[in-house]
Short mmCIF file of C-alpha atoms in Angstrom, two decimals:
data_model
loop_
_atom_site.label_atom_id
_atom_site.label_comp_id
_atom_site.label_asym_id
_atom_site.label_seq_id
_atom_site.Cartn_x
_atom_site.Cartn_y
_atom_site.Cartn_z
CA ASP A 271 -154.23 72.17 -65.11
CA ASP A 272 -154.37 72.71 -61.33
CA VAL A 273 -152.76 76.15 -61.79
CA ARG A 274 -154.95 77.17 -64.64
CA ASN A 275 -158.14 75.85 -62.68
CA LYS A 276 -156.97 77.97 -59.71
CA TYR A 277 -156.85 81.17 -61.69
CA VAL A 278 -160.14 80.54 -63.57
CA THR A 279 -161.99 79.68 -60.37
CA GLN A 280 -160.70 82.68 -58.39
CA LEU A 281 -160.67 85.34 -61.36
CA ILE A 282 -163.83 84.36 -63.21
CA TYR A 283 -166.27 82.30 -61.48
CA ASN A 284 -165.94 84.00 -57.88
CA VAL A 285 -167.51 87.26 -59.14
CA SER A 286 -170.39 87.30 -56.35
CA ASN A 287 -167.97 87.92 -53.62
CA THR A 288 -165.79 90.58 -55.30
CA ALA A 289 -167.59 93.89 -54.73
CA GLY A 290 -164.72 96.42 -54.30
CA ALA A 291 -162.30 93.66 -53.64
CA ASP A 292 -158.99 92.94 -55.55
CA VAL A 293 -159.89 89.60 -57.19
CA ARG A 294 -156.24 88.99 -57.67
CA ALA A 295 -155.25 89.00 -54.05
CA GLY A 296 -153.55 85.88 -52.97
CA LEU A 297 -152.41 84.77 -56.52
CA ASP A 298 -149.03 85.16 -57.97
CA PRO A 299 -148.53 86.97 -61.21
CA HIS A 300 -148.99 84.57 -64.13
CA VAL A 301 -149.96 84.52 -67.77
CA TYR A 302 -153.32 82.74 -66.71
CA GLU A 303 -154.02 85.72 -64.67
CA THR A 304 -153.80 87.86 -67.78
CA SER A 305 -156.11 85.67 -69.83
CA CYS A 306 -158.61 85.27 -66.96
CA MET A 307 -158.77 88.97 -66.43
CA ALA A 308 -159.31 89.56 -70.27
CA TYR A 309 -161.96 87.01 -70.26
CA ARG A 310 -163.54 88.43 -67.24
CA GLY A 311 -163.51 91.89 -68.81
CA LEU A 312 -165.45 90.46 -71.87
CA ALA A 313 -167.91 88.19 -70.19
CA VAL A 314 -168.65 89.76 -66.74
CA ASP A 315 -167.94 93.37 -67.38
CA GLY A 316 -168.82 93.60 -70.94
CA LYS A 317 -165.84 95.72 -72.03
CA HIS A 318 -163.59 95.31 -74.99
CA GLN A 319 -160.31 93.74 -74.21
CA SER A 320 -156.74 93.54 -75.76
CA VAL A 321 -153.57 91.63 -74.51
CA LEU A 322 -150.14 93.17 -75.34
CA VAL A 323 -147.33 90.71 -75.07
CA SER A 324 -143.94 92.43 -75.40
CA GLY A 325 -140.30 91.55 -74.84
CA GLU A 326 -136.95 91.17 -76.22
CA SER A 327 -136.10 88.47 -79.01
CA GLY A 328 -136.19 85.01 -77.66
CA ALA A 329 -138.09 86.00 -74.55
CA GLY A 330 -140.98 83.61 -75.40
CA LYS A 331 -143.64 85.99 -76.83
CA THR A 332 -145.01 83.70 -79.26
CA GLU A 333 -145.30 80.88 -76.88
CA THR A 334 -147.05 83.22 -74.31
CA VAL A 335 -149.61 84.23 -76.94
CA LYS A 336 -150.22 80.63 -77.69
CA ILE A 337 -150.79 80.08 -73.83
CA VAL A 338 -153.14 82.93 -73.70
CA MET A 339 -155.10 81.91 -76.84
CA GLY A 340 -155.31 78.44 -75.84
CA HIS A 341 -156.40 79.25 -72.24
CA LEU A 342 -159.07 81.74 -73.51
CA SER A 343 -160.58 79.25 -75.78
CA SER A 344 -160.72 76.57 -73.20
CA ILE A 345 -162.35 78.65 -70.44
CA GLN A 346 -165.97 78.31 -71.67
CA GLY A 347 -165.54 76.14 -74.67
CA GLU A 348 -165.91 72.27 -74.55
CA SER A 349 -162.97 70.24 -73.29
CA GLY A 350 -160.53 69.80 -76.31
CA LYS A 351 -162.60 71.79 -78.88
CA SER A 352 -161.32 75.18 -80.00
CA SER A 353 -162.92 77.19 -82.86
CA LEU A 354 -161.36 76.97 -86.28
CA VAL A 355 -159.97 80.50 -85.82
CA ILE A 356 -158.20 79.84 -82.56
CA LYS A 357 -156.73 76.79 -83.96
CA ARG A 358 -155.49 78.56 -87.04
CA VAL A 359 -153.96 81.31 -84.86
CA MET A 360 -152.27 78.74 -82.44
CA ASP A 361 -150.92 76.61 -85.44
CA GLY A 362 -149.75 79.57 -87.35
#
């Protein structure tokens, strides 16, 4: 949770100090970066987003998508409560 919160705080909630700056500066590449930037694009910038996860067989694509979906559903939602659609995607 500490890693996730670090990315959410810096990439989503620190929007007032980011005019012209790279909001990712100082953060290591991480799947939470991807989900935070997608959320930021939707919520802050108002632009449609998509996330492409690719890789070789057995590379962890399905698990990565589950992490992204779970993280996106937890950013603004109530703790521990996801929408029915998100739950179905993550369980499927």
